[in-house]
mmCIF file with all atom_site columns, C-alpha atoms in Angstrom:
data_model
loop_
_atom_site.group_PDB
_atom_site.id
_atom_site.type_symbol
_atom_site.label_atom_id
_atom_site.label_alt_id
_atom_site.label_comp_id
_atom_site.label_asym_id
_atom_site.label_entity_id
_atom_site.label_seq_id
_atom_site.pdbx_PDB_ins_code
_atom_site.Cartn_x
_atom_site.Cartn_y
_atom_site.Cartn_z
_atom_site.occupancy
_atom_site.B_iso_or_equiv
_atom_site.pdbx_formal_charge
_atom_site.auth_seq_id
_atom_site.auth_comp_id
_atom_site.auth_asym_id
_atom_site.auth_atom_id
_atom_site.pdbx_PDB_model_num
ATOM 1   C CA . MET B 1 1   ? 153.407 80.041  68.747 1.00 0.00 ? 1   MET B CA 1
ATOM 2   C CA . ARG B 1 2   ? 155.097 83.333  69.289 1.00 0.00 ? 2   ARG B CA 1
ATOM 3   C CA . LEU B 1 3   ? 154.929 83.976  65.563 1.00 0.00 ? 3   LEU B CA 1
ATOM 4   C CA . ILE B 1 4   ? 151.017 83.467  65.546 1.00 0.00 ? 4   ILE B CA 1
ATOM 5   C CA . ARG B 1 5   ? 150.527 85.556  68.672 1.00 0.00 ? 5   ARG B CA 1
ATOM 6   C CA . GLY B 1 6   ? 152.782 88.389  67.210 1.00 0.00 ? 6   GLY B CA 1
ATOM 7   C CA . TYR B 1 7   ? 151.185 88.397  63.710 1.00 0.00 ? 7   TYR B CA 1
ATOM 8   C CA . TRP B 1 8   ? 147.564 87.464  64.568 1.00 0.00 ? 8   TRP B CA 1
ATOM 9   C CA . LYS B 1 9   ? 146.227 90.722  63.024 1.00 0.00 ? 9   LYS B CA 1
ATOM 10  C CA . THR B 1 10  ? 148.188 90.196  59.856 1.00 0.00 ? 10  THR B CA 1
ATOM 11  C CA . ILE B 1 11  ? 146.943 86.675  59.601 1.00 0.00 ? 11  ILE B CA 1
ATOM 12  C CA . VAL B 1 12  ? 143.404 87.901  59.972 1.00 0.00 ? 12  VAL B CA 1
ATOM 13  C CA . VAL B 1 13  ? 143.792 90.459  57.200 1.00 0.00 ? 13  VAL B CA 1
ATOM 14  C CA . CYS B 1 14  ? 145.323 87.780  54.947 1.00 0.00 ? 14  CYS B CA 1
ATOM 15  C CA . ILE B 1 15  ? 142.449 85.386  55.512 1.00 0.00 ? 15  ILE B CA 1
ATOM 16  C CA . GLY B 1 16  ? 139.931 88.237  54.866 1.00 0.00 ? 16  GLY B CA 1
ATOM 17  C CA . ILE B 1 17  ? 141.747 89.165  51.520 1.00 0.00 ? 17  ILE B CA 1
ATOM 18  C CA . LEU B 1 18  ? 141.833 85.526  50.560 1.00 0.00 ? 18  LEU B CA 1
ATOM 19  C CA . TYR B 1 19  ? 138.114 85.140  51.315 1.00 0.00 ? 19  TYR B CA 1
ATOM 20  C CA . VAL B 1 20  ? 137.137 88.250  49.260 1.00 0.00 ? 20  VAL B CA 1
ATOM 21  C CA . SER B 1 21  ? 139.455 87.410  46.567 1.00 0.00 ? 21  SER B CA 1
ATOM 22  C CA . LEU B 1 22  ? 138.355 83.684  45.909 1.00 0.00 ? 22  LEU B CA 1
ATOM 23  C CA . VAL B 1 23  ? 134.633 83.570  46.658 1.00 0.00 ? 23  VAL B CA 1
ATOM 24  C CA . ARG B 1 24  ? 132.306 83.890  43.764 1.00 0.00 ? 24  ARG B CA 1
ATOM 25  C CA . ASP B 1 25  ? 130.166 86.632  45.223 1.00 0.00 ? 25  ASP B CA 1
ATOM 26  C CA . PRO B 1 26  ? 131.777 88.066  48.282 1.00 0.00 ? 26  PRO B CA 1
ATOM 27  C CA . GLY B 1 27  ? 128.527 90.083  48.901 1.00 0.00 ? 27  GLY B CA 1
ATOM 28  C CA . ILE B 1 28  ? 130.534 93.340  48.571 1.00 0.00 ? 28  ILE B CA 1
ATOM 29  C CA . SER B 1 29  ? 129.448 95.939  45.875 1.00 0.00 ? 29  SER B CA 1
ATOM 30  C CA . LEU B 1 30  ? 132.102 98.170  44.534 1.00 0.00 ? 30  LEU B CA 1
ATOM 31  C CA . PRO B 1 31  ? 131.603 101.792 43.883 1.00 0.00 ? 31  PRO B CA 1
ATOM 32  C CA . SER B 1 32  ? 130.695 102.344 40.198 1.00 0.00 ? 32  SER B CA 1
ATOM 33  C CA . PHE B 1 33  ? 133.479 104.525 38.784 1.00 0.00 ? 33  PHE B CA 1
ATOM 34  C CA . VAL B 1 34  ? 136.313 103.714 36.471 1.00 0.00 ? 34  VAL B CA 1
ATOM 35  C CA . GLY B 1 35  ? 139.095 102.039 38.389 1.00 0.00 ? 35  GLY B CA 1
ATOM 36  C CA . ALA B 1 36  ? 137.158 101.318 41.470 1.00 0.00 ? 36  ALA B CA 1
ATOM 37  C CA . ASP B 1 37  ? 138.500 97.686  41.552 1.00 0.00 ? 37  ASP B CA 1
ATOM 38  C CA . LYS B 1 38  ? 141.971 98.922  41.616 1.00 0.00 ? 38  LYS B CA 1
ATOM 39  C CA . TRP B 1 39  ? 141.336 101.328 44.489 1.00 0.00 ? 39  TRP B CA 1
ATOM 40  C CA . VAL B 1 40  ? 139.895 98.396  46.437 1.00 0.00 ? 40  VAL B CA 1
ATOM 41  C CA . HIS B 1 41  ? 142.871 96.201  45.733 1.00 0.00 ? 41  HIS B CA 1
ATOM 42  C CA . GLY B 1 42  ? 145.088 99.095  46.769 1.00 0.00 ? 42  GLY B CA 1
ATOM 43  C CA . LEU B 1 43  ? 143.088 99.665  49.996 1.00 0.00 ? 43  LEU B CA 1
ATOM 44  C CA . MET B 1 44  ? 143.157 95.933  50.937 1.00 0.00 ? 44  MET B CA 1
ATOM 45  C CA . TYR B 1 45  ? 146.813 95.620  50.468 1.00 0.00 ? 45  TYR B CA 1
ATOM 46  C CA . ALA B 1 46  ? 147.710 99.004  52.079 1.00 0.00 ? 46  ALA B CA 1
ATOM 47  C CA . ILE B 1 47  ? 145.889 97.460  55.160 1.00 0.00 ? 47  ILE B CA 1
ATOM 48  C CA . LEU B 1 48  ? 147.923 94.190  54.812 1.00 0.00 ? 48  LEU B CA 1
ATOM 49  C CA . GLY B 1 49  ? 151.271 96.080  54.466 1.00 0.00 ? 49  GLY B CA 1
ATOM 50  C CA . ALA B 1 50  ? 150.483 98.412  57.343 1.00 0.00 ? 50  ALA B CA 1
ATOM 51  C CA . MET B 1 51  ? 149.463 95.494  59.624 1.00 0.00 ? 51  MET B CA 1
ATOM 52  C CA . ALA B 1 52  ? 152.470 93.344  58.744 1.00 0.00 ? 52  ALA B CA 1
ATOM 53  C CA . CYS B 1 53  ? 154.810 96.346  59.209 1.00 0.00 ? 53  CYS B CA 1
ATOM 54  C CA . TRP B 1 54  ? 153.100 97.207  62.562 1.00 0.00 ? 54  TRP B CA 1
ATOM 55  C CA . ASP B 1 55  ? 153.263 93.643  63.882 1.00 0.00 ? 55  ASP B CA 1
ATOM 56  C CA . SER B 1 56  ? 156.876 93.321  62.786 1.00 0.00 ? 56  SER B CA 1
ATOM 57  C CA . ILE B 1 57  ? 157.801 96.588  64.585 1.00 0.00 ? 57  ILE B CA 1
ATOM 58  C CA . ARG B 1 58  ? 155.988 95.328  67.701 1.00 0.00 ? 58  ARG B CA 1
ATOM 59  C CA . MET B 1 59  ? 157.962 92.081  67.488 1.00 0.00 ? 59  MET B CA 1
ATOM 60  C CA . GLU B 1 60  ? 161.211 94.150  67.120 1.00 0.00 ? 60  GLU B CA 1
ATOM 61  C CA . ILE B 1 61  ? 161.940 92.875  63.659 1.00 0.00 ? 61  ILE B CA 1
ATOM 62  C CA . LYS B 1 62  ? 164.634 95.115  62.094 1.00 0.00 ? 62  LYS B CA 1
ATOM 63  C CA . GLY B 1 63  ? 166.547 95.525  58.929 1.00 0.00 ? 63  GLY B CA 1
ATOM 64  C CA . TRP B 1 64  ? 166.120 93.331  55.911 1.00 0.00 ? 64  TRP B CA 1
ATOM 65  C CA . ARG B 1 65  ? 163.693 91.000  57.846 1.00 0.00 ? 65  ARG B CA 1
ATOM 66  C CA . LEU B 1 66  ? 161.256 93.930  58.344 1.00 0.00 ? 66  LEU B CA 1
ATOM 67  C CA . GLY B 1 67  ? 161.326 94.646  54.595 1.00 0.00 ? 67  GLY B CA 1
ATOM 68  C CA . LEU B 1 68  ? 160.861 90.989  53.736 1.00 0.00 ? 68  LEU B CA 1
ATOM 69  C CA . ILE B 1 69  ? 157.898 90.447  55.983 1.00 0.00 ? 69  ILE B CA 1
ATOM 70  C CA . SER B 1 70  ? 156.259 93.831  55.458 1.00 0.00 ? 70  SER B CA 1
ATOM 71  C CA . ILE B 1 71  ? 156.859 94.394  51.772 1.00 0.00 ? 71  ILE B CA 1
ATOM 72  C CA . VAL B 1 72  ? 157.993 91.227  49.926 1.00 0.00 ? 72  VAL B CA 1
ATOM 73  C CA . LEU B 1 73  ? 155.701 88.761  51.428 1.00 0.00 ? 73  LEU B CA 1
ATOM 74  C CA . PRO B 1 74  ? 152.521 90.825  50.991 1.00 0.00 ? 74  PRO B CA 1
ATOM 75  C CA . ILE B 1 75  ? 153.458 91.496  47.427 1.00 0.00 ? 75  ILE B CA 1
ATOM 76  C CA . VAL B 1 76  ? 154.094 87.850  46.678 1.00 0.00 ? 76  VAL B CA 1
ATOM 77  C CA . TYR B 1 77  ? 150.860 86.958  48.482 1.00 0.00 ? 77  TYR B CA 1
ATOM 78  C CA . GLY B 1 78  ? 148.932 89.282  46.107 1.00 0.00 ? 78  GLY B CA 1
ATOM 79  C CA . GLY B 1 79  ? 150.681 87.810  43.114 1.00 0.00 ? 79  GLY B CA 1
ATOM 80  C CA . VAL B 1 80  ? 149.842 84.313  44.157 1.00 0.00 ? 80  VAL B CA 1
ATOM 81  C CA . ILE B 1 81  ? 146.147 85.167  44.691 1.00 0.00 ? 81  ILE B CA 1
ATOM 82  C CA . GLU B 1 82  ? 146.002 86.634  41.183 1.00 0.00 ? 82  GLU B CA 1
ATOM 83  C CA . VAL B 1 83  ? 147.434 83.393  39.712 1.00 0.00 ? 83  VAL B CA 1
ATOM 84  C CA . ILE B 1 84  ? 145.087 81.244  41.760 1.00 0.00 ? 84  ILE B CA 1
ATOM 85  C CA . GLN B 1 85  ? 142.144 83.326  40.654 1.00 0.00 ? 85  GLN B CA 1
ATOM 86  C CA . GLU B 1 86  ? 143.083 82.949  37.119 1.00 0.00 ? 86  GLU B CA 1
ATOM 87  C CA . GLN B 1 87  ? 143.650 79.255  37.195 1.00 0.00 ? 87  GLN B CA 1
ATOM 88  C CA . TRP B 1 88  ? 141.114 77.860  39.483 1.00 0.00 ? 88  TRP B CA 1
ATOM 89  C CA . PHE B 1 89  ? 138.380 80.403  40.430 1.00 0.00 ? 89  PHE B CA 1
ATOM 90  C CA . ALA B 1 90  ? 136.265 81.239  37.344 1.00 0.00 ? 90  ALA B CA 1
ATOM 91  C CA . PRO B 1 91  ? 134.674 83.656  36.859 1.00 0.00 ? 91  PRO B CA 1
ATOM 92  C CA . ARG B 1 92  ? 137.374 85.443  38.845 1.00 0.00 ? 92  ARG B CA 1
ATOM 93  C CA . SER B 1 93  ? 140.392 86.548  36.870 1.00 0.00 ? 93  SER B CA 1
ATOM 94  C CA . GLY B 1 94  ? 144.004 87.370  37.603 1.00 0.00 ? 94  GLY B CA 1
ATOM 95  C CA . GLU B 1 95  ? 145.169 90.695  36.230 1.00 0.00 ? 95  GLU B CA 1
ATOM 96  C CA . TRP B 1 96  ? 148.441 92.399  36.197 1.00 0.00 ? 96  TRP B CA 1
ATOM 97  C CA . MET B 1 97  ? 146.903 95.826  36.997 1.00 0.00 ? 97  MET B CA 1
ATOM 98  C CA . ASP B 1 98  ? 145.253 94.255  40.067 1.00 0.00 ? 98  ASP B CA 1
ATOM 99  C CA . TRP B 1 99  ? 148.617 92.962  41.266 1.00 0.00 ? 99  TRP B CA 1
ATOM 100 C CA . GLY B 1 100 ? 150.079 96.528  40.473 1.00 0.00 ? 100 GLY B CA 1
ATOM 101 C CA . ALA B 1 101 ? 147.471 98.014  42.730 1.00 0.00 ? 101 ALA B CA 1
ATOM 102 C CA . ASP B 1 102 ? 148.202 95.366  45.454 1.00 0.00 ? 102 ASP B CA 1
ATOM 103 C CA . CYS B 1 103 ? 151.987 96.408  45.180 1.00 0.00 ? 103 CYS B CA 1
ATOM 104 C CA . ALA B 1 104 ? 151.125 100.025 45.394 1.00 0.00 ? 104 ALA B CA 1
ATOM 105 C CA . GLY B 1 105 ? 148.933 99.392  48.382 1.00 0.00 ? 105 GLY B CA 1
ATOM 106 C CA . VAL B 1 106 ? 151.568 97.527  50.218 1.00 0.00 ? 106 VAL B CA 1
ATOM 107 C CA . ILE B 1 107 ? 154.133 100.357 49.663 1.00 0.00 ? 107 ILE B CA 1
ATOM 108 C CA . ILE B 1 108 ? 151.670 102.957 50.814 1.00 0.00 ? 108 ILE B CA 1
ATOM 109 C CA . GLY B 1 109 ? 150.624 101.088 53.918 1.00 0.00 ? 109 GLY B CA 1
ATOM 110 C CA . VAL B 1 110 ? 154.228 100.312 55.066 1.00 0.00 ? 110 VAL B CA 1
ATOM 111 C CA . THR B 1 111 ? 155.453 103.718 54.311 1.00 0.00 ? 111 THR B CA 1
ATOM 112 C CA . THR B 1 112 ? 152.561 105.127 56.434 1.00 0.00 ? 112 THR B CA 1
ATOM 113 C CA . ILE B 1 113 ? 153.257 102.954 59.426 1.00 0.00 ? 113 ILE B CA 1
ATOM 114 C CA . TRP B 1 114 ? 157.126 103.633 59.031 1.00 0.00 ? 114 TRP B CA 1
ATOM 115 C CA . ILE B 1 115 ? 156.423 107.393 59.087 1.00 0.00 ? 115 ILE B CA 1
ATOM 116 C CA . ILE B 1 116 ? 154.075 107.059 62.135 1.00 0.00 ? 116 ILE B CA 1
ATOM 117 C CA . ASN B 1 117 ? 156.583 104.987 64.031 1.00 0.00 ? 117 ASN B CA 1
ATOM 118 C CA . ARG B 1 118 ? 159.370 107.370 63.396 1.00 0.00 ? 118 ARG B CA 1
ATOM 119 C CA . LEU B 1 119 ? 157.273 110.317 64.474 1.00 0.00 ? 119 LEU B CA 1
ATOM 120 C CA . TYR B 1 120 ? 156.167 108.481 67.532 1.00 0.00 ? 120 TYR B CA 1
ATOM 121 C CA . LYS B 1 121 ? 159.684 107.623 68.536 1.00 0.00 ? 121 LYS B CA 1
ATOM 122 C CA . LYS B 1 122 ? 160.797 111.257 67.880 1.00 0.00 ? 122 LYS B CA 1
ATOM 123 C CA . ILE B 1 123 ? 158.082 112.615 70.049 1.00 0.00 ? 123 ILE B CA 1
ATOM 124 C CA . CYS B 1 124 ? 158.717 110.135 72.803 1.00 0.00 ? 124 CYS B CA 1
ATOM 125 C CA . VAL B 1 125 ? 162.407 110.712 72.846 1.00 0.00 ? 125 VAL B CA 1
ATOM 126 C CA . LYS B 1 126 ? 161.920 114.443 72.921 1.00 0.00 ? 126 LYS B CA 1
ATOM 127 C CA . ASN B 1 127 ? 159.395 114.422 75.581 1.00 0.00 ? 127 ASN B CA 1
ATOM 128 C CA . GLY B 1 128 ? 161.280 112.016 77.685 1.00 0.00 ? 128 GLY B CA 1
#
C-alpha cells in the first residue's frame, strides 16, 4: 500500500501513456512537422522519468534503486509498449526510433529533477 501511495503520480502517468499508446485513435492530433511523433514520445517519457524520480526522492530511495526505478523501469516500460503495439495493436506500430525518443525523454526528465533537487538542497542548507 505504501508503494501505491508513494508512486500514485507515476502510476497515473504510466496509465495515461499506456492509453495513448494502445488506443486506435486517442483523439490527439500531433503537430504537423517532421519528427513531431518523436518529440511527443520524448515529452511523455520525460514526464514519466521526472515523476518516477520525484516520487523516488520523496520516498527516500537512494543509490542504485533510485536509478532502477527512475531510469531502467521507464525505459523498459517504453520498450514493452513498442513491442505490444507492433504485435497486437494494428494499425499502431512499434518503432526503434520511438523507443529511442522514449529513452532520451526519460534521461532528460530524470536529469531535470535530479538537478532541481540538488539545487533545492543546496539552497535550503545554505539558508538554514
